[in-house]
Structures are given as structure tokens and as C-alpha cells.
Short mmCIF file of C-alpha atoms and ligand atoms in Angstrom, two decimals:
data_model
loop_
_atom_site.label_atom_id
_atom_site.label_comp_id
_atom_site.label_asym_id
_atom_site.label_seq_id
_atom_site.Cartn_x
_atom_site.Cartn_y
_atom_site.Cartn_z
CA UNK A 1 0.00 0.00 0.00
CA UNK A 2 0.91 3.55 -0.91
CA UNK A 3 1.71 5.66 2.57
CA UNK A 4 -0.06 9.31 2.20
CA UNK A 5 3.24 10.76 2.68
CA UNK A 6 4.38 9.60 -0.57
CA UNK A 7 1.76 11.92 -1.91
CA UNK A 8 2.54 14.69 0.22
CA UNK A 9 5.98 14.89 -0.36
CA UNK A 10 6.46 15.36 -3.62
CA UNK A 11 9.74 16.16 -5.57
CA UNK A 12 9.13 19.83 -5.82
CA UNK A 13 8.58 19.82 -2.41
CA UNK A 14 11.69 17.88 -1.38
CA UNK A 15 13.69 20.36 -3.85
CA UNK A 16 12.27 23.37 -2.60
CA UNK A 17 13.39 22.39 1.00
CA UNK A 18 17.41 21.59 -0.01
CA UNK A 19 17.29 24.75 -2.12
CA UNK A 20 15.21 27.20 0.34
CA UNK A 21 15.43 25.56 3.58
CA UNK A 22 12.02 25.78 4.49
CA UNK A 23 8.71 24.54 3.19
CA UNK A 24 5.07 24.59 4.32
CA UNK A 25 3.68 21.53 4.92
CA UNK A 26 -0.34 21.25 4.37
CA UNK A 27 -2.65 19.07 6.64
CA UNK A 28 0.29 17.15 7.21
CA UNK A 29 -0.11 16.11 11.00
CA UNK A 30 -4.24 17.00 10.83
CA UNK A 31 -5.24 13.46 12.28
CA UNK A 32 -2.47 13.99 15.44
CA UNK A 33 -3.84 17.51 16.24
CA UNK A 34 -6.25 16.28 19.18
CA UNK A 35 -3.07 14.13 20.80
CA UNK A 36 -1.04 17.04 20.18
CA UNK A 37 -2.64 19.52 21.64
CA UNK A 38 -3.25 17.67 25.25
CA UNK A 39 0.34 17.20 25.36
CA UNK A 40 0.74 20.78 25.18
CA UNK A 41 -1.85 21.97 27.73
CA UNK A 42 -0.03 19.62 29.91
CA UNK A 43 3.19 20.89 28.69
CA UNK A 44 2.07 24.60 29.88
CA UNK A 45 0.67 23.02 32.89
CA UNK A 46 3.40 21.12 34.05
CA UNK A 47 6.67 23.01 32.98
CA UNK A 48 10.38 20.62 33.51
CA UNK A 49 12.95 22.07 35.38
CA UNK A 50 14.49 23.66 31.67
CA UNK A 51 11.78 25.26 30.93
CA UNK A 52 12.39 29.16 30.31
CA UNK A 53 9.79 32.16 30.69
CA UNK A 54 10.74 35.29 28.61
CA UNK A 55 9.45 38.99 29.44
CA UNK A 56 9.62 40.46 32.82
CA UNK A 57 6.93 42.85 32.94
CA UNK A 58 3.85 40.84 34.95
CA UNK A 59 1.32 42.90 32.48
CA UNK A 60 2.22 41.20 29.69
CA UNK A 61 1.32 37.20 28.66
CA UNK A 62 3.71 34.77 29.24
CA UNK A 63 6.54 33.59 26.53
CA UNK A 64 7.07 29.93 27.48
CA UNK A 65 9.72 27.45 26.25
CA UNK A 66 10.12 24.41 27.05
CA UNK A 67 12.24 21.08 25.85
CA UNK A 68 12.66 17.30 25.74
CA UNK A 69 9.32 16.26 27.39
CA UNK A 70 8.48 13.61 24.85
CA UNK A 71 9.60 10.79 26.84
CA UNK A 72 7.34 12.48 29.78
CA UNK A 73 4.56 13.15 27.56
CA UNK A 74 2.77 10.44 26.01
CA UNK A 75 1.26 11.78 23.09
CA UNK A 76 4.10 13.28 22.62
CA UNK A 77 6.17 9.83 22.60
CA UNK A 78 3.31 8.31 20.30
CA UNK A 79 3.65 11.53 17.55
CA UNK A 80 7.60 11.16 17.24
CA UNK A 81 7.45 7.11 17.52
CA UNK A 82 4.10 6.58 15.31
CA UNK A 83 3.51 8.96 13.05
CA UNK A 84 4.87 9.70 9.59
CA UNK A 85 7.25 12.50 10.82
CA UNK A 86 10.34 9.99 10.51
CA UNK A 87 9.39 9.16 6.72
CA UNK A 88 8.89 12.67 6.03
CA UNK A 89 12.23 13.84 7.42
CA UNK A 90 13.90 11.26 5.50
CA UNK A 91 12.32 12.28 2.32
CA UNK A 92 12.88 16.47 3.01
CA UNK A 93 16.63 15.99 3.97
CA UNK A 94 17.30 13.09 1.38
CA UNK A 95 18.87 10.80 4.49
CA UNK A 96 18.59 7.11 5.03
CA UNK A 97 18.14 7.34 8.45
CA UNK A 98 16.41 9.59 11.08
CA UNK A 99 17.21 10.38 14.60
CA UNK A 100 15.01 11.96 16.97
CA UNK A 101 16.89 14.80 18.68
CA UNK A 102 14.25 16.29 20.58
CA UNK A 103 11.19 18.57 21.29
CA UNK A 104 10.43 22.17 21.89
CA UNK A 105 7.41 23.83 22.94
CA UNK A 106 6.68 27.36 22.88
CA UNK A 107 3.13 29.12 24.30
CA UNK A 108 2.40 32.94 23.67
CA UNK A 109 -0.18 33.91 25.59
CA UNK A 110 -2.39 36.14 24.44
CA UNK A 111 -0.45 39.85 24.64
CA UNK A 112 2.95 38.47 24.41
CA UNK A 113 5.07 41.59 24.03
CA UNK A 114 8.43 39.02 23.47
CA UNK A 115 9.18 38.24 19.68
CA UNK A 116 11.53 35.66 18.81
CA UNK A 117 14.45 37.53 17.54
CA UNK A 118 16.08 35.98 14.25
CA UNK A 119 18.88 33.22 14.78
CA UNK A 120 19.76 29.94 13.68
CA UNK A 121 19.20 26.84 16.13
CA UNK A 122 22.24 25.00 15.03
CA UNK A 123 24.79 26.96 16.82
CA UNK A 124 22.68 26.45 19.95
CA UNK A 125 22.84 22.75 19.57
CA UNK A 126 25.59 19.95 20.25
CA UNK A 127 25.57 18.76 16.79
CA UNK A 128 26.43 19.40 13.06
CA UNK A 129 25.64 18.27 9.60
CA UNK A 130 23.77 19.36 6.59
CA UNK A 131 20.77 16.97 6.94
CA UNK A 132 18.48 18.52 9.83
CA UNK A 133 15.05 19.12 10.05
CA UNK A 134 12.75 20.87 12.60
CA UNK A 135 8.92 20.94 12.23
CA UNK A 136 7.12 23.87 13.68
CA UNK A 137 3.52 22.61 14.29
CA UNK A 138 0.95 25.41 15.02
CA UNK A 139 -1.64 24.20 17.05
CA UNK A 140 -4.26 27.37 16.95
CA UNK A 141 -4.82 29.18 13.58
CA UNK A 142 -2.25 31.69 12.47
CA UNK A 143 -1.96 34.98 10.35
CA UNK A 144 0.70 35.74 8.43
CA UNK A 145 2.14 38.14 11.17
CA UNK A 146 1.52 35.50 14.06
CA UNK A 147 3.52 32.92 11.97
CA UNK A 148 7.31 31.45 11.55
CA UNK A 149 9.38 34.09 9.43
CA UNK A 150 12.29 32.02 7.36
CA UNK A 151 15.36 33.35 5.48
CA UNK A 152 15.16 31.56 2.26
CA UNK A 153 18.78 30.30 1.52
CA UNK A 154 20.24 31.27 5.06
CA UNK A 155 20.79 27.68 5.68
CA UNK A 156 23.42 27.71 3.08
CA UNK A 157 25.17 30.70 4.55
CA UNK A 158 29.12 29.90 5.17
CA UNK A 159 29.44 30.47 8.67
CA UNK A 160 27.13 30.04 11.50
CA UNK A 161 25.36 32.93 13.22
CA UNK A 162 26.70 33.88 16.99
CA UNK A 163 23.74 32.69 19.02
CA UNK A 164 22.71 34.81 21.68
CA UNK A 165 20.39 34.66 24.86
CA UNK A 166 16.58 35.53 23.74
CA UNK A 167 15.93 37.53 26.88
CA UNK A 168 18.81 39.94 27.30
CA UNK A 169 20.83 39.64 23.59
CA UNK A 170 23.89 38.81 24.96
CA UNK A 171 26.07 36.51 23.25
CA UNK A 172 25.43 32.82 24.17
CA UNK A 173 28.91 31.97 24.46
CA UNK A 174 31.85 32.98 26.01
CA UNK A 175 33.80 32.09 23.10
CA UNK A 176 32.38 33.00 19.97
CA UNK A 177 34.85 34.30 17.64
CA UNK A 178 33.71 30.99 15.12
CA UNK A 179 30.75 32.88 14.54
CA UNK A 180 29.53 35.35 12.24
CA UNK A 181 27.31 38.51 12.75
CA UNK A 182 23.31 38.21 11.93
CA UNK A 183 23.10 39.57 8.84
CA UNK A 184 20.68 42.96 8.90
CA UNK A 185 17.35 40.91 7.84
CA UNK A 186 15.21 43.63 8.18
CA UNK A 187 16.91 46.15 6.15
CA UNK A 188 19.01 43.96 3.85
CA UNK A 189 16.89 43.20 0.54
CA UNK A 190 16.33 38.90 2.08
CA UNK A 191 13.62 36.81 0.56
CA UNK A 192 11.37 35.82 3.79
CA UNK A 193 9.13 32.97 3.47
CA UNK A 194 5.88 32.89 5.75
CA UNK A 195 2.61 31.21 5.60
CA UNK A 196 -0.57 31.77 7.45
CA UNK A 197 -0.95 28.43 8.42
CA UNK A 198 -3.55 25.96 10.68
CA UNK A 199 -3.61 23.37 12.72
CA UNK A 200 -2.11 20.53 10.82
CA UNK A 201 0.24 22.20 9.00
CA UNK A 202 4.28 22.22 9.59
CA UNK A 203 6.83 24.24 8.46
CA UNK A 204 9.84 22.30 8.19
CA UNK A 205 13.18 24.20 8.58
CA UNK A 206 16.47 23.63 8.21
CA UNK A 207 18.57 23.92 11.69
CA UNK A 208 20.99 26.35 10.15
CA UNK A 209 17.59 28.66 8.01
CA UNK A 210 17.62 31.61 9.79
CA UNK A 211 14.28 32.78 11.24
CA UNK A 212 12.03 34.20 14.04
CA UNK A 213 8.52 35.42 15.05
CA UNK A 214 6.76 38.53 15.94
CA UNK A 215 5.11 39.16 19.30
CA UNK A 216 1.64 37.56 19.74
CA UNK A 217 -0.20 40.88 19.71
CA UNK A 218 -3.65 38.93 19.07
CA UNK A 219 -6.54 38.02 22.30
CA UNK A 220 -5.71 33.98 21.43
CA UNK A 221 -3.13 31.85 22.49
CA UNK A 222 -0.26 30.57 20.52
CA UNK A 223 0.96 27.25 21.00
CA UNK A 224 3.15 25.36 18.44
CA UNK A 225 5.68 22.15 19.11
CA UNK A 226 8.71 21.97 17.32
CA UNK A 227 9.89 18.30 16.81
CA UNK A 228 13.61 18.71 15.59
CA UNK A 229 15.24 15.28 13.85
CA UNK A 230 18.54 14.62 11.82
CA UNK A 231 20.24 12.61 9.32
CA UNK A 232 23.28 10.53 8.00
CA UNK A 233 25.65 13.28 8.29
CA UNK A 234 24.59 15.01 11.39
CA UNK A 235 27.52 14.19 14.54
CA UNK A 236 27.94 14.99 18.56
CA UNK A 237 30.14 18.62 18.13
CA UNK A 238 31.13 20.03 21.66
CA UNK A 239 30.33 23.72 21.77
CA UNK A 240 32.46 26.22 24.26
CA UNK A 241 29.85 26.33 26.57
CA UNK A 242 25.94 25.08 27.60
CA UNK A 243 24.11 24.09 24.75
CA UNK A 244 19.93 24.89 24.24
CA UNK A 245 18.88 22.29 25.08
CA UNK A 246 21.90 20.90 27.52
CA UNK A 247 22.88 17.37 27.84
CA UNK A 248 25.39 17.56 30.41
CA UNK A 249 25.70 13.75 30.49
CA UNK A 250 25.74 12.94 27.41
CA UNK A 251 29.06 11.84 27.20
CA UNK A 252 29.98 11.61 23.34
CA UNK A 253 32.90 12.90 21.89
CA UNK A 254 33.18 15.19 18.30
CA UNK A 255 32.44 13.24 15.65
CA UNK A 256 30.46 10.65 17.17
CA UNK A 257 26.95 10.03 15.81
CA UNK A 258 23.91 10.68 18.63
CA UNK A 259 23.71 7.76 20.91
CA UNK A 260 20.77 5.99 19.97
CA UNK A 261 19.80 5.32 23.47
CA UNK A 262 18.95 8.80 23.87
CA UNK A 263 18.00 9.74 20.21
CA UNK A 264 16.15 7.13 18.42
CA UNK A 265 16.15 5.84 15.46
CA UNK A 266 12.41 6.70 14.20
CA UNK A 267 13.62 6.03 10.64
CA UNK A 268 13.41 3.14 8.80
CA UNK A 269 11.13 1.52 11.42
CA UNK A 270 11.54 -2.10 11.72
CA UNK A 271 8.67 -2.19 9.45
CA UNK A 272 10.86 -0.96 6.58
CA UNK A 273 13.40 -2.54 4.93
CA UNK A 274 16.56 -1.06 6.79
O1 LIG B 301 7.55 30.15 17.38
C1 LIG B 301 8.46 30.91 17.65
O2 LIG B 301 8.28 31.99 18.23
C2 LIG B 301 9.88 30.57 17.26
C3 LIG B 301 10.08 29.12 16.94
C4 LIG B 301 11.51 28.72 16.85
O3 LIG B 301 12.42 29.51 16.97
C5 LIG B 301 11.80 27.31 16.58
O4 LIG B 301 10.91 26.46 16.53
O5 LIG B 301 13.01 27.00 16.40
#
């Protein structure tokens, strides 16, 4: 039998990712929505120990972030270990395998004066490699100006951009002469892809596509889950300093691929020919 996603992901589709570094992703995770969403609300309603709130001023709604809950959150677990997102990954970043690396959820309440300011996610992570993907699932309808903002191309940029911390701007790491400077988006003539988008829809990004999102100005709630995966080519690279998210103990060395024990395999499953 024919899986849906070989519909869905068609070849323009898988060649407008590797070129752009982004693509929207229609109905793509409709039926998982319901799941989805009560893994959120409990998210929100049960924050870990890394989770982060951003904004200071008590008038203002909350910015939360939170990671790596999927192992705490069931439907969580069941989206990355049963639904299509491993086939699809494989198929956007042209790997034979797929990793989980982990999850990321992110609530703007309603007022949310804090915007997510451009960056890459790479150079926050403890890996590299070419073949990444991250899906940003909305779960509540958004506008165009309530939605992910992508640098087309910026995931083909030569160097990687000098992270910094959200809240205060600062530079992320001590060390960070390996970087380069964000580019001046705003001013500087860049092609920015964004999609008003529903539930069910993704937009799937490359780790290194530079992006970012407005304020949520609106009366309704934002929630979206990002489920970030990677490929053949992606290793363990140690970074001068606490990564987002940290994995203190995770004991690999540069070069080493993720330790499976930690980051599945979702892709092939041991339905598929491996
Ligand atoms: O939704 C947002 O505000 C930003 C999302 C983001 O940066 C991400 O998923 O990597």
C-alpha cells in the first residue's frame, strides 16, 4: 500500500526544502492535532525544570519554552514514535536514516510583548551536519504576522550565526569568535518565506535557516511544538559552553553520531526494509 506521505511529499517539495530551507507543509499532521494539543496543555501546565519564561513585565502574557518532554509526555512519545514525521524527514533531507533529537514547545499567551528575535538553532545545539530538520507545528490558527518568518537560503550561509540569549541579547557563548554577525534581515533586501498556516500544517526548517517570530499581539493563544530530527551526516560537536537544550551527560565525543539510546532511530522503522 501507498503511505499518504508519498503523496505529500512530492519532488518539488523535497527540492524546494534543499534549495530554500524551508517549506510549508499542508494538513500534514491534521489526524495527530487532538493528541497534540493535550500534550501541550499539559506541557504549559506542568513546565520541567528547563523550561524558560521570557518577558519580565507581569502585564504582559507569558513567553514559554520548554524542551525534551516527549519521553514524559505520552502523546508526545506516540507523535515522534508513530507517526509519519520519521518518513517525512527522510524524504525532506534526502537521508537514510532519522534520529530523533528532541522537542520544543513554545506558548504565547495572548499579549505576548516578546518576539523571537532571528537566529539559527544549530549553533545552539551539540551537533552538526547538513541533513536537519525541525517541524514547527501550530496548534491554533495563524496569520501571516503570528507565523514562523524564514530566510530563504540562510541555511546555506558559510558560517554560522553567533547565538545569543533571547531575553537579554547577549552573546550565548563565552567564546564565539567561530561565529559570524546576523546579517541585517530587516533592512538587507532577504527573501522571507511565511505562511498563514492551521492546525495541521508544519513548516519544516532547516537547523541552520535563519528565522524568528513577531510578538503575539492577538486576544488567542499561541501554542506550536517543534519536533527537531537529523540525518546521516549530522555528529555529537562540543560547543564552548551550555548548549539549548543541555545534555550535560551525554558523554559523546566530536564526531560521534547521537547515541541511539537517547535519540532514536524513528527512521526506517523495523517495518521498513533497513
Ligand atoms: O515560534 C516561535 O516563536 C519561534 C520558533 C523557533 O524559533 C523554533 O521552533 O526553532
Amino acid at each position: 500500500m501507498l503511505r499518504t506521505v508519498t503523496h505529500a511529499i512530492t519532488n518539488q517539495i523535497i527540492s524546494d526544502y534543499q534549495e530554500n530551507g524551508v517549506v510549508v507543509l499542508r494538513g500534514i499532521f491534521s489526524d495527530w492535532m487532538p493528541a497534540l494539543c493535550r500534550g501541550a496543555d499539559y506541557n504549559a501546565a506542568h513546565p520541567s525544570s528547563s523550561a524558560l519564561i521570557h518577558g519580565s513585565n507581569a502585564d504582559q502574557g507569558r513567553f514559554l519554552e520548554d524542551f525534551c518532554n516527549w519521553q514524559l509526555i505520552p502523546e508526545f512519545r506516540d507523535f515522534v514514535l508513530n507517526s509519519d514525521i520519521g518518513d517525512i524527514a527522510a524524504r525532506l533531507m534526502g537521508s537514510r536514516t532519522v534520529q530523533f533529537f528532541h522537542d520544543h514547545y513554545l506558548q504565547k499567551d495572548a499579549g505576548t510583548a516578546t518576539a523571537t528575535p532571528w537566529h539559527q538553532d544549530m549553533p545552539y545545539y551539540c551537533v552538526r551536519g547538513e541533513q536537519t530538520v525541525s517541524f514547527w507545528i501550530p496548534l491554533d490558527p495563524r496569520n501571516r504576522n503570528a507565523s514562523l518568518n524564514c530566510v530563504t537560503g540562510s541555511h546555506r550561509l558559510p558560517k554560522e550565526i553567533r547565538p545569543t540569549s533571547w531575553s537579554t541579547l547577549d552573546s550565548f557563548y563565552e567564546d564565539d569568535a567561530n561565529f559570524m554577525d546576523l546579517p541585517d534581515i530587516d533592512n538587507g533586501g532577504y527573501d522571507i518565506k511565511t505562511w498563514a498556516v492551521d492546525p495541521g500544517d508544519a513548516i519544516a526548517f532547516n537547523f541552520k535557516t535563519i528565522h524568528g517570530a513577531k510578538a503575539n499581539i492577538g486576544q488567542a493563544v499561541n501554542r506550536t511544538v517543534s519536533f527537531r530530527l537529523v540525518g546521516d551526516d549530522v555528529r555529537y560537536f562540543q560547543r564552548p559552553g551550555r548548549t539549548s537544550p543541555n545534555f550535560p551527560d551525554i558523554k559523546q565525543k566530536n564526531g560521534d553520531r547521537l547515541r541511539e539510546d537517547w535519540f532514536p532511530v524513528i527512521w526506517p522503522t523495523s517495518d521498513e526494509e533497513k
